[in-house]
Amino acid sequence: MDYKSELALLLNSAQPSLSASELEEMLEIPPDAAMGDYALPCFKLAKTLRMAPPKIAADLLKKFQKPGWISKVEIAGGYLNFFVDRAFFAQSTLSAVGQQGERYGSSQMGEGRAVTIDYSSINIAKPFHIGHLSSTAIGHALYNIYNFLGFHCVGINHLGDWGTQFGKLIAAYKRWGNREDVEKRSIQALLELYVRFHEEAKQDAALDDEGRAWFKKIEDGDEEALSIFGWFKELTLKEVSKVYDLLGIHFDSYAGESFYNDKMQPVIDELKAKNLLEESDGAQIVRLDDYELPPCLILRSDGATLYATRDLAAAFYRKKTYDFYKNLYVVAYQQNLHFRQLFQVLELMGADFAKDCVHVAFGMVSLADGTISTREGRVVFLEDVLNSAIEKTRSVIQEKNPNLENKDEIAKKVGVGAVVFSVLSGSRIKDITFDLDRLLNFDGETGPYVQYTHARACSLLRKAGEAYTAAPDYTALACDQAFAVLRLIQEFPGVIVKAAEKYEPFMITRQVVSLAQAFNKFYYDIRILDEQDPAGTAARLALVDATRTVIKTGLALIGIDAPEQM
Ligand code: ARG
């Protein structure tokens, strides 16, 4: 039951000139429980209803049909305050969690409709650096969230595996490379070759021609070129799969840019047929002046296709293959312009699915100690970041809980979880600075803090064992501390839907942090296990169990494991 909207409906029956949605929007949660659990600021209605606030409140109070779950309604200082029957609230919330368990908050609202999610989308022969982390973490979270709501998700790693840079890389490899070294040091070695190519090309113009020639060979299907390129691709995928394994991620498709090589011509033909293509300095473009956008480049003057051309083909392919309800691109905001152009061209082509394409943009990630620089070949590999988070966690465990079983397993879940959590702890568009020490702090608003709270709840339940089988007395949960926890649990299903609608996994992160905080307050203030009060204890344990469940589900949705002990 959604109490807030229920209350709004009842208020709407009392005062039909205000819509239920308007009322729901206005209902507040008072900062102090002495002022009720929900409050309607009547003074804000004075203008619309052309009445004095005290009169509005008195009028509403008179006509309001108090339901069983509300224990009392009061007028105070321009507000109408509603007090929830907390025992009822506790019972209905906890029985919902009890019945649905780890599926609490899930739904069938998606009705199996497809959501394609383009995320991570790494580039071949380039390191998986921490800048890719946001796309990977946000995309994975959205995948879980939409799945939980009954959608059918398709995770796509749109590999950056096409372009002249691969010709250059082969040229560099042919000149200075060595098979064993590349086999051994993989992306690092390729990166060095690439950097060297750019340095030497400044002096030696012939290099660029060599690069171009090799790319032409790739395009023409030359056997040697393809086999070297295929090898680079294999090496890269092997490297990144280590990171995906650590994060527990798999993709449904690795159809990257090169996959669309033979799928662009029909799109180009259609652009032509619809009179959308225009020549400009030998290149083919689609003008977007009417939309205050620069033209979208479709073919270069040498006939080569571009990033946008492949994305156009990919969009049609995804629609045809998956018949998506929504097509999401989890890509940094630096590509805003690209996606605006892409969606605009699709619309001009009459693709009605253009409106279902969404650029889920996010901000920059930088490191607290020094920034990332690809050009100089100095990058921070995500795998190293994850491994050092795991290492640090292991030493904390060693110090605080040396007898813990499965130390390695838990250090992995906590270390990796902390990194993912930090990326998903603020609204996605905000730039973030990455600071290992801070995100591993067990006392801050961090992953380890939430995981620790979950483990604490599990340990309490273990300690209680089977000793409390009395029928729960929910009046034991009428205190503010318990009600604060219950309220967050009750809101959880709605938060998942909002997070999906706004493509903001951090809403879930925030909810589990608040829940952990409220639970810890409850835990410190209230005696939970009390042999003198078996019925009250049973109710409190049900609350502990529900908290454990919701934290676990919340963390799972954002891609984080919740160990039962740590
Ligand atoms: N590989 C690109 C990059 O790293 C991201 C690709 C995003 N997806 C897409 N369909 N354009 O910048």
Coordinates of C-alpha atoms in Angstrom, one line a residue, residues 293-525:
L293 CA 22.8 21.8 -34.2
P294 CA 25.9 21.5 -36.3
P295 CA 25.6 19.1 -39.3
C296 CA 25.9 15.4 -38.8
L297 CA 28.7 14.0 -40.8
I298 CA 27.7 10.7 -42.6
L299 CA 30.5 10.1 -45.1
R300 CA 33.9 11.7 -45.2
S301 CA 35.2 13.0 -48.5
D302 CA 37.2 9.8 -49.0
G303 CA 34.0 7.8 -48.6
A304 CA 34.8 6.6 -45.1
T305 CA 31.9 6.2 -42.7
L306 CA 31.9 7.7 -39.2
Y307 CA 31.0 7.0 -35.6
A308 CA 27.6 8.6 -36.2
T309 CA 27.0 6.5 -39.4
R310 CA 27.6 3.3 -37.4
D311 CA 25.4 4.6 -34.6
L312 CA 22.6 5.2 -37.0
A313 CA 22.9 1.7 -38.4
A314 CA 23.1 0.3 -34.8
A315 CA 19.9 2.1 -33.8
F316 CA 17.9 0.6 -36.7
Y317 CA 19.4 -2.8 -36.0
R318 CA 18.5 -2.7 -32.4
K319 CA 14.9 -1.7 -33.2
K320 CA 14.6 -4.5 -35.7
T321 CA 16.3 -7.1 -33.6
Y322 CA 14.9 -6.4 -30.1
D323 CA 11.9 -4.1 -30.8
F324 CA 12.9 -2.1 -27.9
Y325 CA 10.6 0.0 -25.7
K326 CA 13.5 2.1 -24.7
N327 CA 17.0 2.3 -26.1
L328 CA 19.5 3.7 -23.6
Y329 CA 23.1 4.9 -24.2
V330 CA 25.1 5.2 -21.0
V331 CA 27.8 7.5 -22.2
A332 CA 29.7 10.5 -20.8
Y333 CA 28.2 13.9 -21.2
Q334 CA 31.1 14.8 -23.5
Q335 CA 29.1 13.0 -26.2
N336 CA 25.9 15.1 -25.7
L337 CA 26.2 16.7 -29.1
H338 CA 26.7 13.4 -30.8
F339 CA 23.6 11.9 -29.3
R340 CA 21.5 15.0 -30.0
Q341 CA 22.5 14.8 -33.6
L342 CA 21.9 11.1 -33.8
F343 CA 18.4 11.3 -32.4
Q344 CA 17.6 14.2 -34.6
V345 CA 18.7 12.5 -37.7
L346 CA 16.6 9.4 -36.8
E347 CA 13.6 11.6 -36.3
L348 CA 14.1 13.3 -39.7
M349 CA 14.3 9.8 -41.2
G350 CA 10.8 9.2 -39.8
A351 CA 12.0 6.6 -37.3
D352 CA 9.2 6.9 -34.7
F353 CA 11.4 5.1 -32.2
A354 CA 13.7 8.2 -32.0
K355 CA 11.6 9.3 -29.1
D356 CA 12.5 6.1 -27.2
C357 CA 16.2 6.7 -27.5
V358 CA 17.8 8.2 -24.4
H359 CA 21.3 9.4 -23.8
V360 CA 21.9 8.6 -20.1
A361 CA 24.8 11.0 -19.6
F362 CA 27.2 11.1 -16.7
G363 CA 30.0 13.3 -15.4
M364 CA 33.7 12.9 -15.3
V365 CA 35.7 10.7 -12.9
S366 CA 39.1 12.0 -11.8
L367 CA 41.5 10.6 -9.3
A368 CA 42.2 12.4 -6.0
D369 CA 45.9 11.8 -6.7
G370 CA 46.8 13.0 -10.2
T371 CA 44.6 12.7 -13.3
I372 CA 44.5 10.2 -16.1
S373 CA 46.4 10.9 -19.3
T374 CA 46.0 8.6 -22.2
R375 CA 48.2 10.6 -24.6
E376 CA 51.3 10.1 -22.5
G377 CA 50.4 6.5 -21.9
R378 CA 50.0 7.1 -18.2
V379 CA 46.6 5.7 -17.2
V380 CA 45.2 4.2 -14.1
F381 CA 43.8 0.8 -15.0
L382 CA 40.5 0.0 -13.4
E383 CA 41.7 -3.5 -12.6
D384 CA 44.5 -2.1 -10.5
V385 CA 42.1 0.2 -8.7
L386 CA 39.8 -2.7 -7.9
N387 CA 42.7 -4.8 -6.8
S388 CA 44.0 -2.2 -4.5
A389 CA 40.6 -1.7 -3.0
I390 CA 40.4 -5.4 -2.4
E391 CA 43.9 -5.4 -0.9
K392 CA 43.1 -2.5 1.5
T393 CA 39.9 -4.2 2.6
R394 CA 41.8 -7.4 3.3
S395 CA 44.2 -5.6 5.6
V396 CA 41.2 -4.0 7.5
I397 CA 39.6 -7.4 7.9
Q398 CA 43.0 -8.8 9.1
E399 CA 43.1 -6.2 11.7
K400 CA 39.5 -6.1 12.9
N401 CA 38.2 -9.6 12.4
P402 CA 41.1 -11.9 11.9
N403 CA 39.1 -15.1 12.4
L404 CA 36.6 -14.4 9.7
E405 CA 36.0 -17.3 7.3
N406 CA 36.4 -16.7 3.6
K407 CA 38.4 -13.6 4.1
D408 CA 39.4 -13.4 0.4
E409 CA 35.9 -13.7 -0.9
I410 CA 34.6 -11.1 1.5
A411 CA 37.5 -8.7 0.8
K412 CA 36.6 -9.0 -2.8
K413 CA 32.9 -8.2 -2.3
V414 CA 33.6 -5.3 0.0
G415 CA 36.5 -3.8 -2.0
V416 CA 34.8 -4.0 -5.3
G417 CA 31.5 -3.0 -3.8
A418 CA 33.0 0.1 -2.3
V419 CA 34.3 1.3 -5.7
V420 CA 31.0 0.7 -7.4
F421 CA 29.1 2.3 -4.5
S422 CA 31.1 5.4 -4.7
V423 CA 30.4 5.8 -8.4
L424 CA 26.6 5.4 -7.8
S425 CA 26.3 7.6 -4.7
G426 CA 25.6 10.9 -6.4
S427 CA 23.4 12.0 -9.3
R428 CA 25.1 10.7 -12.4
I429 CA 25.7 14.1 -14.0
K430 CA 27.9 15.2 -11.2
D431 CA 31.7 15.0 -11.7
I432 CA 33.3 12.8 -9.2
T433 CA 36.7 12.6 -7.6
F434 CA 37.8 9.2 -6.8
D435 CA 39.4 8.7 -3.4
L436 CA 40.2 5.1 -2.3
D437 CA 40.6 5.9 1.4
R438 CA 37.3 7.8 1.6
L439 CA 35.3 5.2 -0.2
L440 CA 36.6 2.4 2.0
N441 CA 35.8 4.3 5.2
F442 CA 33.4 2.0 7.3
D443 CA 31.9 5.0 9.0
G444 CA 31.0 7.3 6.1
E445 CA 28.1 7.0 3.7
T446 CA 30.0 4.2 1.9
G447 CA 29.5 0.7 0.5
P448 CA 31.3 -0.9 3.4
Y449 CA 29.1 1.0 5.9
V450 CA 25.9 -0.3 4.3
Q451 CA 27.3 -3.9 3.9
Y452 CA 28.4 -3.8 7.5
T453 CA 24.9 -2.9 8.6
H454 CA 23.5 -5.7 6.6
A455 CA 26.0 -8.1 8.2
R456 CA 25.1 -6.7 11.6
A457 CA 21.4 -7.5 10.9
C458 CA 22.3 -11.0 9.8
S459 CA 24.3 -11.6 12.9
L460 CA 21.5 -10.4 15.1
L461 CA 19.1 -12.9 13.4
R462 CA 21.6 -15.7 13.8
K463 CA 21.9 -14.9 17.5
A464 CA 18.2 -14.9 17.9
G465 CA 18.0 -18.2 16.1
E466 CA 14.7 -20.0 16.5
A467 CA 14.1 -18.7 20.0
Y468 CA 11.4 -16.2 19.2
T469 CA 8.3 -17.8 17.7
A470 CA 5.6 -15.8 19.5
A471 CA 3.1 -14.0 17.4
P472 CA 4.6 -10.5 16.9
D473 CA 3.2 -7.6 18.8
Y474 CA 3.5 -4.7 16.3
T475 CA 2.8 -2.0 18.9
A476 CA 6.4 -2.7 19.9
L477 CA 7.4 -0.9 16.7
A478 CA 5.5 2.3 17.4
C479 CA 8.6 4.2 18.5
D480 CA 10.1 6.9 16.3
Q481 CA 13.3 4.8 15.7
A482 CA 11.4 1.8 14.4
F483 CA 8.9 4.0 12.4
A484 CA 11.8 5.7 10.6
V485 CA 13.1 2.3 9.5
L486 CA 9.7 1.1 8.5
R487 CA 9.0 4.2 6.5
L488 CA 12.2 3.7 4.4
I489 CA 11.3 0.1 3.8
Q490 CA 7.8 1.0 2.8
E491 CA 9.0 3.6 0.3
F492 CA 11.5 1.2 -1.3
P493 CA 9.3 -0.1 -4.1
G494 CA 8.4 3.4 -5.2
V495 CA 12.1 4.4 -5.1
I496 CA 13.0 1.6 -7.6
V497 CA 10.4 2.9 -10.0
K498 CA 11.6 6.5 -9.7
A499 CA 15.2 5.4 -10.2
A500 CA 14.1 3.6 -13.4
E501 CA 12.1 6.5 -14.7
K502 CA 14.9 9.0 -14.1
Y503 CA 17.7 6.5 -15.0
E504 CA 19.3 7.4 -11.6
P505 CA 20.6 4.3 -9.7
F506 CA 21.8 6.7 -7.0
M507 CA 18.3 7.0 -5.7
I508 CA 18.5 3.4 -4.6
T509 CA 22.0 4.0 -3.2
R510 CA 20.6 6.9 -1.2
Q511 CA 17.7 4.9 0.1
V512 CA 19.9 2.0 1.4
V513 CA 22.2 4.5 3.0
S514 CA 19.3 6.1 4.8
L515 CA 17.9 2.8 5.7
A516 CA 21.3 1.7 7.2
Q517 CA 21.5 4.9 9.2
A518 CA 18.0 4.6 10.5
F519 CA 18.5 1.0 11.3
N520 CA 21.8 1.7 13.2
K521 CA 19.9 4.3 15.3
F522 CA 17.2 1.8 16.1
Y523 CA 19.9 -0.8 16.9
Y524 CA 21.7 1.5 19.4
D525 CA 18.7 3.0 21.0

